[in-house]
Coordinates of N, CA, C and O in Angstrom, one line a residue:
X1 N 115.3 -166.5 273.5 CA 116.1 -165.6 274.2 C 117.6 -165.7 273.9 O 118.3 -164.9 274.3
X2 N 118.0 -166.4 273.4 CA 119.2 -167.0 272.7 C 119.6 -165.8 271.7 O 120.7 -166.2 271.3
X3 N 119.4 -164.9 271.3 CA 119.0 -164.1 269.9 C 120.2 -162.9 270.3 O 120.7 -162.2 269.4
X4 N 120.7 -163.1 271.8 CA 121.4 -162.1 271.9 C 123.1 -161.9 271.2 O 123.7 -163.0 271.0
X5 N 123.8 -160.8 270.9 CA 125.1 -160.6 270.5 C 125.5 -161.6 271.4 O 125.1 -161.9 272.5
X6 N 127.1 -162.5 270.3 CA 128.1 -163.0 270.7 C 128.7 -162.5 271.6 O 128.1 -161.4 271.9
X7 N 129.5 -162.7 272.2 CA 130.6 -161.9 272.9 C 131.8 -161.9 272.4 O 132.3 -163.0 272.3
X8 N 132.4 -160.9 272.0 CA 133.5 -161.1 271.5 C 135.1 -160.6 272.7 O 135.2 -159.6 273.4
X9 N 135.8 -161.7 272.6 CA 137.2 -161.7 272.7 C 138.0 -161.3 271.9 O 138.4 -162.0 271.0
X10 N 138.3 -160.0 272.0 CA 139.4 -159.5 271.0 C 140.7 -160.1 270.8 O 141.0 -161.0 271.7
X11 N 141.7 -159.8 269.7 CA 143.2 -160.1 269.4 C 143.4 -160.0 270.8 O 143.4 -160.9 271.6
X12 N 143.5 -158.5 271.0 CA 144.9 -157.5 271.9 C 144.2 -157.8 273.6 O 144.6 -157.1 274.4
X13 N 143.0 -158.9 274.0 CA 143.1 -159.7 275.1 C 143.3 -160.4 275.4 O 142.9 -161.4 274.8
X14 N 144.2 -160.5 276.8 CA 144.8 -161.3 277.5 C 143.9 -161.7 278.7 O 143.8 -160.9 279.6
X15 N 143.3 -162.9 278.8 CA 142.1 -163.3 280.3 C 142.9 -164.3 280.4 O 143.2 -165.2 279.6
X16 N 143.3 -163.9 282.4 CA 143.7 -164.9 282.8 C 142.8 -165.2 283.9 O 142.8 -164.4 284.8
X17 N 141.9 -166.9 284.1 CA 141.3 -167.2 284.5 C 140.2 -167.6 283.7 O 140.0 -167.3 282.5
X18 N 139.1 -168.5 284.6 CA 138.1 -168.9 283.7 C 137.3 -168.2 283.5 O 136.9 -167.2 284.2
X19 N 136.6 -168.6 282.1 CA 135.3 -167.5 281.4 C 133.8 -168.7 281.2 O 133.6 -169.7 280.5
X20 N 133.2 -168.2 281.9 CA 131.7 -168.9 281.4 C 130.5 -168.1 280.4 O 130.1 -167.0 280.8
X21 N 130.3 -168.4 280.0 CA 129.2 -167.7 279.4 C 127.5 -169.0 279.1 O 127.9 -170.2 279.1
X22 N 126.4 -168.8 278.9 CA 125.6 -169.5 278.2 C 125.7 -169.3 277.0 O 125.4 -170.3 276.3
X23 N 125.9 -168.0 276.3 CA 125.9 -167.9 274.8 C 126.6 -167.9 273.7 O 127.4 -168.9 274.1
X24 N 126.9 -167.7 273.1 CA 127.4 -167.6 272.2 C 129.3 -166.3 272.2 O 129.3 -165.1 272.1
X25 N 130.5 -167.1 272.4 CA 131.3 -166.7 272.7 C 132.6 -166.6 270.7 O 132.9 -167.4 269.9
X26 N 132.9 -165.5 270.8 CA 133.9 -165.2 269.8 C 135.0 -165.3 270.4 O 135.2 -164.4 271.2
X27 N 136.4 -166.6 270.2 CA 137.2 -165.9 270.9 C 138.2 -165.5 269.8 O 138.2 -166.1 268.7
X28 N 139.2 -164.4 270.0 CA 139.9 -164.0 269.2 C 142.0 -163.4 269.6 O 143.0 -163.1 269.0
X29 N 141.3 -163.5 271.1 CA 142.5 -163.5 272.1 C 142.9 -164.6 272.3 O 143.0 -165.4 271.4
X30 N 143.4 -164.9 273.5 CA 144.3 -165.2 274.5 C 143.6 -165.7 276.1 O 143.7 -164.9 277.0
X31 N 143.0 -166.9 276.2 CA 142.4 -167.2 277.9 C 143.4 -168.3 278.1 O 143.6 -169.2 277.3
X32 N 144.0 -168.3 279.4 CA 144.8 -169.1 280.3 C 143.8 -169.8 281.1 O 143.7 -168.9 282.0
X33 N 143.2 -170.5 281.4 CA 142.0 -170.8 281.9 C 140.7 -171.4 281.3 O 140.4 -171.0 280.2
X34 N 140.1 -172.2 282.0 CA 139.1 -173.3 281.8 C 138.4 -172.2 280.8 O 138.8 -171.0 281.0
X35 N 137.4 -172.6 279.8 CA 136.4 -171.8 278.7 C 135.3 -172.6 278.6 O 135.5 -173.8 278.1
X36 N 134.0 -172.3 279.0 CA 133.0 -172.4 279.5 C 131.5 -171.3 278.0 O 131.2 -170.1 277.9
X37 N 131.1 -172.4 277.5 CA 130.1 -171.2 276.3 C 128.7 -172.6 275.9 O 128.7 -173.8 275.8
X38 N 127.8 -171.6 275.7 CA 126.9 -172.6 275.0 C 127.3 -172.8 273.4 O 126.9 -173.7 272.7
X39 N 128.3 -171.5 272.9 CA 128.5 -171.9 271.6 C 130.1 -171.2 271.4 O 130.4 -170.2 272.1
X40 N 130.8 -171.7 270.8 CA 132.4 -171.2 270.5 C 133.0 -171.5 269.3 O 133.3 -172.5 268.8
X41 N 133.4 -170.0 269.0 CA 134.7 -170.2 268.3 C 135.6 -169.7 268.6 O 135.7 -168.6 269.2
X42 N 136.6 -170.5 268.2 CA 137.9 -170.0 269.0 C 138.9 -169.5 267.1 O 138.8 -170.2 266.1
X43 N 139.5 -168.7 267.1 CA 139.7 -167.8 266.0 C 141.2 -168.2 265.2 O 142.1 -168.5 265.9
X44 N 141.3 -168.2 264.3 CA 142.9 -168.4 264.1 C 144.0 -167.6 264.7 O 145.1 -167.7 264.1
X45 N 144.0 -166.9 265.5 CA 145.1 -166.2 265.8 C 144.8 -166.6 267.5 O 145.8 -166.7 268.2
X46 N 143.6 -166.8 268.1 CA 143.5 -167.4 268.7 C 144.1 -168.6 270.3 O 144.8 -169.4 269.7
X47 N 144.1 -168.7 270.9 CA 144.9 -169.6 272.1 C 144.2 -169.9 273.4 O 144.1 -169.0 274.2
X48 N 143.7 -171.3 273.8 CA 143.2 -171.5 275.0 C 144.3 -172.4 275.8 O 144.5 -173.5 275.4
X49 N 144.8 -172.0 276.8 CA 145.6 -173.0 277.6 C 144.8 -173.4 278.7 O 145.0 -172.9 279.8
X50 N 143.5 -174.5 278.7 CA 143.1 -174.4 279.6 C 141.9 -175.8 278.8 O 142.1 -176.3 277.7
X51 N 140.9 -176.2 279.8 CA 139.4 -177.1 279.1 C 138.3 -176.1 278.7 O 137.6 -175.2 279.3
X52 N 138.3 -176.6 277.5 CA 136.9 -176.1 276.8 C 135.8 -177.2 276.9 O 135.9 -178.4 276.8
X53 N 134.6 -176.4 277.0 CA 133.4 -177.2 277.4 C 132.3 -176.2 276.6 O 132.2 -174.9 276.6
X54 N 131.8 -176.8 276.2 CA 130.5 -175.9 275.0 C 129.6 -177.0 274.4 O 129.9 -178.2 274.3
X55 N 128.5 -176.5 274.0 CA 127.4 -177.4 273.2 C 128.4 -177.5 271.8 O 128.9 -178.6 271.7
X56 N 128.7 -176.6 270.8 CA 129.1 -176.3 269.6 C 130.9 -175.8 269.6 O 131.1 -174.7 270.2
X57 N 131.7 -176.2 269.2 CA 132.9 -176.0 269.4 C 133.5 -175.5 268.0 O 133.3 -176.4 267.1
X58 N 133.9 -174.7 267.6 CA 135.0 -174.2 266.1 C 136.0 -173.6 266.6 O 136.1 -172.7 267.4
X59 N 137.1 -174.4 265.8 CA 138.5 -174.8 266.7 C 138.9 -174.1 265.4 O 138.5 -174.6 264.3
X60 N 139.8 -172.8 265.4 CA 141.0 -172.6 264.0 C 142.1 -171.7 264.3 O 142.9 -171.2 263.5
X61 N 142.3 -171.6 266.1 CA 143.2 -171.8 266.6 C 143.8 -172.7 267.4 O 143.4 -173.8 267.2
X62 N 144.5 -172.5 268.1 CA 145.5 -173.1 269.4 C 144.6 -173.5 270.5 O 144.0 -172.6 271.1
X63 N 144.4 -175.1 271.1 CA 144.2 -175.6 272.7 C 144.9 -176.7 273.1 O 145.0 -177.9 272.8
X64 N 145.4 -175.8 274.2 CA 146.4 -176.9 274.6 C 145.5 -177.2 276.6 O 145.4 -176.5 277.6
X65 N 145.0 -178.4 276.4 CA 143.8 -178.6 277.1 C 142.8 -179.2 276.2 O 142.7 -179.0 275.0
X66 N 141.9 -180.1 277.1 CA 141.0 -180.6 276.6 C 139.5 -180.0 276.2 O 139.1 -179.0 276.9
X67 N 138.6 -180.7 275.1 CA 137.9 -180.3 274.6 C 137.0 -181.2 274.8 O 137.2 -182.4 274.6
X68 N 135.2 -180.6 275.5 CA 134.2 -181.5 275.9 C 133.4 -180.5 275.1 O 133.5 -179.2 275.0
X69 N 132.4 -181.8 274.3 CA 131.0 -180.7 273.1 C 130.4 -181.4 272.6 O 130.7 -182.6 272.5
X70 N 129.7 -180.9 272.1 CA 128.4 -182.0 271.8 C 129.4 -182.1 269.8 O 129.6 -183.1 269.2
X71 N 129.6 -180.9 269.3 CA 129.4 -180.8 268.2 C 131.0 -180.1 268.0 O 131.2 -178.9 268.1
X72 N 132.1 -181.1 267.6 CA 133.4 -180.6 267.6 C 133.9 -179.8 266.1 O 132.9 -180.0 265.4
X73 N 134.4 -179.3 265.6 CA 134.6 -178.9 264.3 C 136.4 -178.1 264.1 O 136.5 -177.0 264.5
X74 N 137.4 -178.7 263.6 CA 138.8 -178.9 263.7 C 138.9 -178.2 262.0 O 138.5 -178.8 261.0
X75 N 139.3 -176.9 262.0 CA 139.2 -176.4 260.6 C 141.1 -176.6 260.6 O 141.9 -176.6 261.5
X76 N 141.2 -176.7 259.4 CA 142.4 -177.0 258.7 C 143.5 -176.1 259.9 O 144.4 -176.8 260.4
X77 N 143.4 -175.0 260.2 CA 144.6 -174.4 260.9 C 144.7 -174.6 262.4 O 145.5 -174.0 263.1
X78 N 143.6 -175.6 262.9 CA 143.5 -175.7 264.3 C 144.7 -176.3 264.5 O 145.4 -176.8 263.7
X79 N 145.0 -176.3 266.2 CA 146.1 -177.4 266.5 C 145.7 -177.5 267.6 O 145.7 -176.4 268.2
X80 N 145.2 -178.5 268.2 CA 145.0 -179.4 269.4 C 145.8 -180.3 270.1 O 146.3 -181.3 269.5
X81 N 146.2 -179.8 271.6 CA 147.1 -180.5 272.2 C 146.4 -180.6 273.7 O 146.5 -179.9 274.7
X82 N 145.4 -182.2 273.4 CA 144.7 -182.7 274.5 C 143.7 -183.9 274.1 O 143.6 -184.5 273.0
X83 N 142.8 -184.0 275.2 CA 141.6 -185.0 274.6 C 140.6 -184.3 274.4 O 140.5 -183.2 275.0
X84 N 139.8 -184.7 273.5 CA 138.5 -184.3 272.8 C 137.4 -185.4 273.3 O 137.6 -186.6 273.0
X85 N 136.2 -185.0 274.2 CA 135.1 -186.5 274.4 C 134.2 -185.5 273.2 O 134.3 -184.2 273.2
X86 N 133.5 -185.9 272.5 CA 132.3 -185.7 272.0 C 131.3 -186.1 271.4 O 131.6 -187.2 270.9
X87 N 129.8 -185.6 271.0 CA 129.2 -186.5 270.2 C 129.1 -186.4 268.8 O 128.5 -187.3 268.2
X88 N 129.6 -185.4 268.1 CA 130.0 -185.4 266.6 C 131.4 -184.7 266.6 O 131.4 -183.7 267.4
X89 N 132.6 -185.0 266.0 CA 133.6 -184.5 265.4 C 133.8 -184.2 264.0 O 133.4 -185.0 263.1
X90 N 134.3 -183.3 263.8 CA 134.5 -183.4 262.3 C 136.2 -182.5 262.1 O 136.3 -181.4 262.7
X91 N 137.1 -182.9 261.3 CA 138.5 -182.4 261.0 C 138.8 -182.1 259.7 O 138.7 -183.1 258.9
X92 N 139.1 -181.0 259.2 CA 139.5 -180.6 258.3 C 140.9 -181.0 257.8 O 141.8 -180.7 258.6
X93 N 141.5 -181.7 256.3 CA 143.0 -182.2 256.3 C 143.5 -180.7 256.7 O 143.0 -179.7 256.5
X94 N 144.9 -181.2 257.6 CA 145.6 -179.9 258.0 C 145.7 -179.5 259.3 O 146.6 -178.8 259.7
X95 N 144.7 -180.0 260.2 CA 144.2 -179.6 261.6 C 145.2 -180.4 262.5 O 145.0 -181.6 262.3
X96 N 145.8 -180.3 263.2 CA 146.8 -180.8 263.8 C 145.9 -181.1 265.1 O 145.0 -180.4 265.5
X97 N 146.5 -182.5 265.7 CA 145.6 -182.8 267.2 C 146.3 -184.2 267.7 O 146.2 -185.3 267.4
X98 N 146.8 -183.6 268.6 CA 147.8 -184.7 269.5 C 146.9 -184.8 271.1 O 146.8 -184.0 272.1
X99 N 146.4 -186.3 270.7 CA 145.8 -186.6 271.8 C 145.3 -187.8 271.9 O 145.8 -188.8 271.4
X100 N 143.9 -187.8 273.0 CA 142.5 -189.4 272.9 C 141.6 -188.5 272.4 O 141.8 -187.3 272.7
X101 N 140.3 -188.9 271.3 CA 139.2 -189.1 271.8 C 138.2 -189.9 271.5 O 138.2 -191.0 270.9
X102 N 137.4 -189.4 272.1 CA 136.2 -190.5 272.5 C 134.8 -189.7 272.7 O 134.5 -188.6 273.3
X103 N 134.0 -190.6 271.9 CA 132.5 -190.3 271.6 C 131.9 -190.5 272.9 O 132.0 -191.6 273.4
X104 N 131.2 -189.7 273.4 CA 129.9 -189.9 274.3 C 128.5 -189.2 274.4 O 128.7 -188.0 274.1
X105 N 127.7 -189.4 274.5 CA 126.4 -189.4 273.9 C 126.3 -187.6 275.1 O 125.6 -186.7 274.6
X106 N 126.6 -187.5 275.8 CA 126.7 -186.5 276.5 C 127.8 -185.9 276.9 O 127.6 -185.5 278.1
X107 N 129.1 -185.6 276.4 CA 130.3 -185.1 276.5 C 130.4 -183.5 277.5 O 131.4 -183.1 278.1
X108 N 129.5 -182.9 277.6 CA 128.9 -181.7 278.4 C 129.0 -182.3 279.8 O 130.0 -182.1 280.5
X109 N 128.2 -182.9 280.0 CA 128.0 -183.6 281.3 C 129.1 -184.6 281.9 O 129.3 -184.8 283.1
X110 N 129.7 -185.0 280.8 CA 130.5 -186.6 281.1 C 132.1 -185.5 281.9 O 133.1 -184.9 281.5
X111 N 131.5 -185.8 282.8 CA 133.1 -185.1 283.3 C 134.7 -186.3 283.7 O 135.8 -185.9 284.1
X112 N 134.3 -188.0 283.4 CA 135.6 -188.6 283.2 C 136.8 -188.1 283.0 O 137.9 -188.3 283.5
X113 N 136.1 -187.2 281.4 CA 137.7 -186.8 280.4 C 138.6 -186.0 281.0 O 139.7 -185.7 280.5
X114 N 138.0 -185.5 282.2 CA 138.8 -184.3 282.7 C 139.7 -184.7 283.7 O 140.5 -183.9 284.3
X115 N 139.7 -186.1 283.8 CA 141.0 -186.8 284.9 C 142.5 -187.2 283.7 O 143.7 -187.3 283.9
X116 N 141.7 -187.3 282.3 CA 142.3 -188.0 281.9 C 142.8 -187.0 281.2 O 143.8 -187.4 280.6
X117 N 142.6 -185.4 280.9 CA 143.1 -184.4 280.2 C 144.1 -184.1 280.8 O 145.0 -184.1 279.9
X118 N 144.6 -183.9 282.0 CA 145.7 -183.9 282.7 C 147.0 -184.3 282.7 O 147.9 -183.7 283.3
X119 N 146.9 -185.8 281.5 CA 147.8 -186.6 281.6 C 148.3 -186.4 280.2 O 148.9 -187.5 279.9
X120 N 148.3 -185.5 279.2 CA 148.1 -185.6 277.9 C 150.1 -186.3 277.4 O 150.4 -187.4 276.8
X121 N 150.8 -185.5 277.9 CA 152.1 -185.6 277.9 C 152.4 -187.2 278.6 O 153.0 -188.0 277.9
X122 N 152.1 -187.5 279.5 CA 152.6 -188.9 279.9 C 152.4 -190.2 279.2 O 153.0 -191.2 279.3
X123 N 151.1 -189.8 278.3 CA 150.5 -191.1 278.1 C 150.1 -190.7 276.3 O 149.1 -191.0 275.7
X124 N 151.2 -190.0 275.9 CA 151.4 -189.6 274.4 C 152.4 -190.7 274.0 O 152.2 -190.8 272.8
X125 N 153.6 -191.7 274.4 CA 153.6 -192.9 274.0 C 152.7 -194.0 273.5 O 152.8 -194.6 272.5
X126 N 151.6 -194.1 274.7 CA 150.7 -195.3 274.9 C 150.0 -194.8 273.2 O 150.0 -195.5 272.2
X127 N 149.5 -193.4 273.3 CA 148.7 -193.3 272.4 C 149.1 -193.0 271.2 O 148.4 -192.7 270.3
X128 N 150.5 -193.1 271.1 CA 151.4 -193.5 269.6 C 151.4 -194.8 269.2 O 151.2 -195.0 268.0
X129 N 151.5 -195.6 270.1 CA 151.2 -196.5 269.9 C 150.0 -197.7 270.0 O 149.9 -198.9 269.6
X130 N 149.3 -197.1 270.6 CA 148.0 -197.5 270.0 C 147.5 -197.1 269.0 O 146.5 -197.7 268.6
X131 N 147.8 -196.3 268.4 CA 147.4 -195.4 266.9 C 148.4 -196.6 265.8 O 147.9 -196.7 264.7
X132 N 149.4 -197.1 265.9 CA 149.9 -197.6 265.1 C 149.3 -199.2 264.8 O 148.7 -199.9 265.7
X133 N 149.4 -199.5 263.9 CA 148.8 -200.7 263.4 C 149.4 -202.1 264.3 O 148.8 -202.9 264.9
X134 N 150.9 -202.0 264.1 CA 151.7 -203.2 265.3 C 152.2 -203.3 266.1 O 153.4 -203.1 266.2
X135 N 151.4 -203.6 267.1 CA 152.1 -202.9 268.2 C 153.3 -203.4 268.7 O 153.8 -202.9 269.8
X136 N 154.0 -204.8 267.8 CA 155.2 -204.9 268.1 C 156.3 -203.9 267.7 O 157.4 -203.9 268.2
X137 N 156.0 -203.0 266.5 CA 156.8 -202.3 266.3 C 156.8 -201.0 267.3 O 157.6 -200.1 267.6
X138 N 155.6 -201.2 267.7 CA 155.9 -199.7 268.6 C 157.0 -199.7 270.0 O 157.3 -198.6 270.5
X139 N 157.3 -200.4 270.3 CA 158.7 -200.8 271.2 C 159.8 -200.3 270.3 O 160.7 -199.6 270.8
X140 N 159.7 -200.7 268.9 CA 161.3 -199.9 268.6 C 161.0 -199.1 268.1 O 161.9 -198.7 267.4
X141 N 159.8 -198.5 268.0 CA 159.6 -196.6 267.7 C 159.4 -196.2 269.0 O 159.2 -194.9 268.9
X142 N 159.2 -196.3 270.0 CA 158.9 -195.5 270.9 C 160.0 -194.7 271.3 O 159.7 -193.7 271.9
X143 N 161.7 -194.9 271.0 CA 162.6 -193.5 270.7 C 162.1 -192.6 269.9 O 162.2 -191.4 270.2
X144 N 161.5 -193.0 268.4 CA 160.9 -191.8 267.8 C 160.2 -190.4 268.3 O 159.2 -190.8 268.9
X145 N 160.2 -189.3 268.2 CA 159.2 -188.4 268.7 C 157.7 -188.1 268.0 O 156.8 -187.6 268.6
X146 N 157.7 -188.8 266.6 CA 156.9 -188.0 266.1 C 156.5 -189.4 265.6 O 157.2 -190.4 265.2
X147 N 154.8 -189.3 265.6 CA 153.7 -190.1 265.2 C 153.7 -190.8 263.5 O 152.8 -191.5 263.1
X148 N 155.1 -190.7 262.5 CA 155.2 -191.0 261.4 C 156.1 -191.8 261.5 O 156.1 -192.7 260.6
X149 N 157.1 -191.7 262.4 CA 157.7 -193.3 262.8 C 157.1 -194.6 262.2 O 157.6 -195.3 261.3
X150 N 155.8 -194.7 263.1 CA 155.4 -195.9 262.6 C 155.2 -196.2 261.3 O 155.4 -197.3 260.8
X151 N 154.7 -195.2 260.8 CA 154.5 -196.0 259.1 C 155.9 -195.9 258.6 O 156.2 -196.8 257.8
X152 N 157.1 -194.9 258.9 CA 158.6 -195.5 258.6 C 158.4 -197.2 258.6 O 158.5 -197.7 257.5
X153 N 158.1 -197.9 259.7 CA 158.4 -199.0 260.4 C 157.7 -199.8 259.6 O 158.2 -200.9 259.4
X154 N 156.8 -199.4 259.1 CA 155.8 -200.3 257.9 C 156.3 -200.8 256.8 O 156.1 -202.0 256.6
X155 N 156.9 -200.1 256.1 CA 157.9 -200.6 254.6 C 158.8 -201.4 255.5 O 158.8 -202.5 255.0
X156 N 159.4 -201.3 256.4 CA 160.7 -201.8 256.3 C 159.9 -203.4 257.0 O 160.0 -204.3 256.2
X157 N 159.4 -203.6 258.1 CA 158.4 -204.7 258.3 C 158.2 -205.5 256.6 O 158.7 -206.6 256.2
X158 N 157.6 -204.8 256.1 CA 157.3 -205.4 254.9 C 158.2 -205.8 253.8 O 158.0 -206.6 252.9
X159 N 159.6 -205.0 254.0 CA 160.5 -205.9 252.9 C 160.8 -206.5 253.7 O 161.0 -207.4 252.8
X160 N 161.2 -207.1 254.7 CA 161.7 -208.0 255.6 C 161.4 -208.8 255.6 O 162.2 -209.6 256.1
X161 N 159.9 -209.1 255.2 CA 159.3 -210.2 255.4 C 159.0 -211.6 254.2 O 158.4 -212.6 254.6

């Protein structure tokens, strides 16, 4: 029964509020609001301000909000600004994604991540610097804004030493 047409989300729409579907969803617009599909792509021209939740996820636009799916897929032009729980990921070089994630054998169901999607902006220090290899250096990059700080901090560590 699955066999039916996608749904498609055009460019020139704007949905504000959440969308559920069980099937198979094209997006190609614009949703402000939670996104709800058994299968998704979200389009390069693309934009979700909101959580996505799907069996199959294809990211080659804009989410700013978190991403729950069994089967994540980050094509070179995506940009992600949130956490991702899932049970396969995969990223194309190019794909931009400022965030946590984390594997769970049921990411559909596991509704944790959605306390912690909330907080993406507050706790983008912590996870700069847990991303960085020393974390004594992350105290004097934490003026830095941007995530390449730390390997700045790497050479200079290392002639110094």
């Amino acid at each position: 029964m699955k066999s039916k047409a996608p749904s498609i989300i055009s460019a020139d729409v704007v949905l504000q509020g959440s969308v559920n579907s069980d099937g198979e969803v094209q997006l190609d617009g614009t949703v402000e609001g939670d996104l709800r599909a058994g299968s998704l792509t979200i389009g390069e021209e693309a934009s979700v301000d909101g959580e996505v939740i799907a069996e199959n996820v294809i990211v080659r636009g804009r989410v700013k909000g978190s991403i729950r799916a069994r089967q994540v897929q980050l094509a070179a032009t995506a940009r992600i600004e949130g956490d991702i729980v899932h049970s396969s990921l995969s990223m194309e070089s190019g794909a931009f994604f400022d965030g946590h994630c984390r594997h769970s054998s049921d990411p559909v169901a596991d509704s944790g991540a959605s306390g912690k999607s909330a907080k993406p902006p507050s706790s983008l220090p912590s996870s700069q610097s847990s991303s960085s290899a020393p974390k004594s250096e992350s105290g004097s990059g934490s003026s830095g804004s941007s995530s390449s700080n730390p390997s700045l901090d790497l050479p200079k560590a290392k002639t110094s030493a």
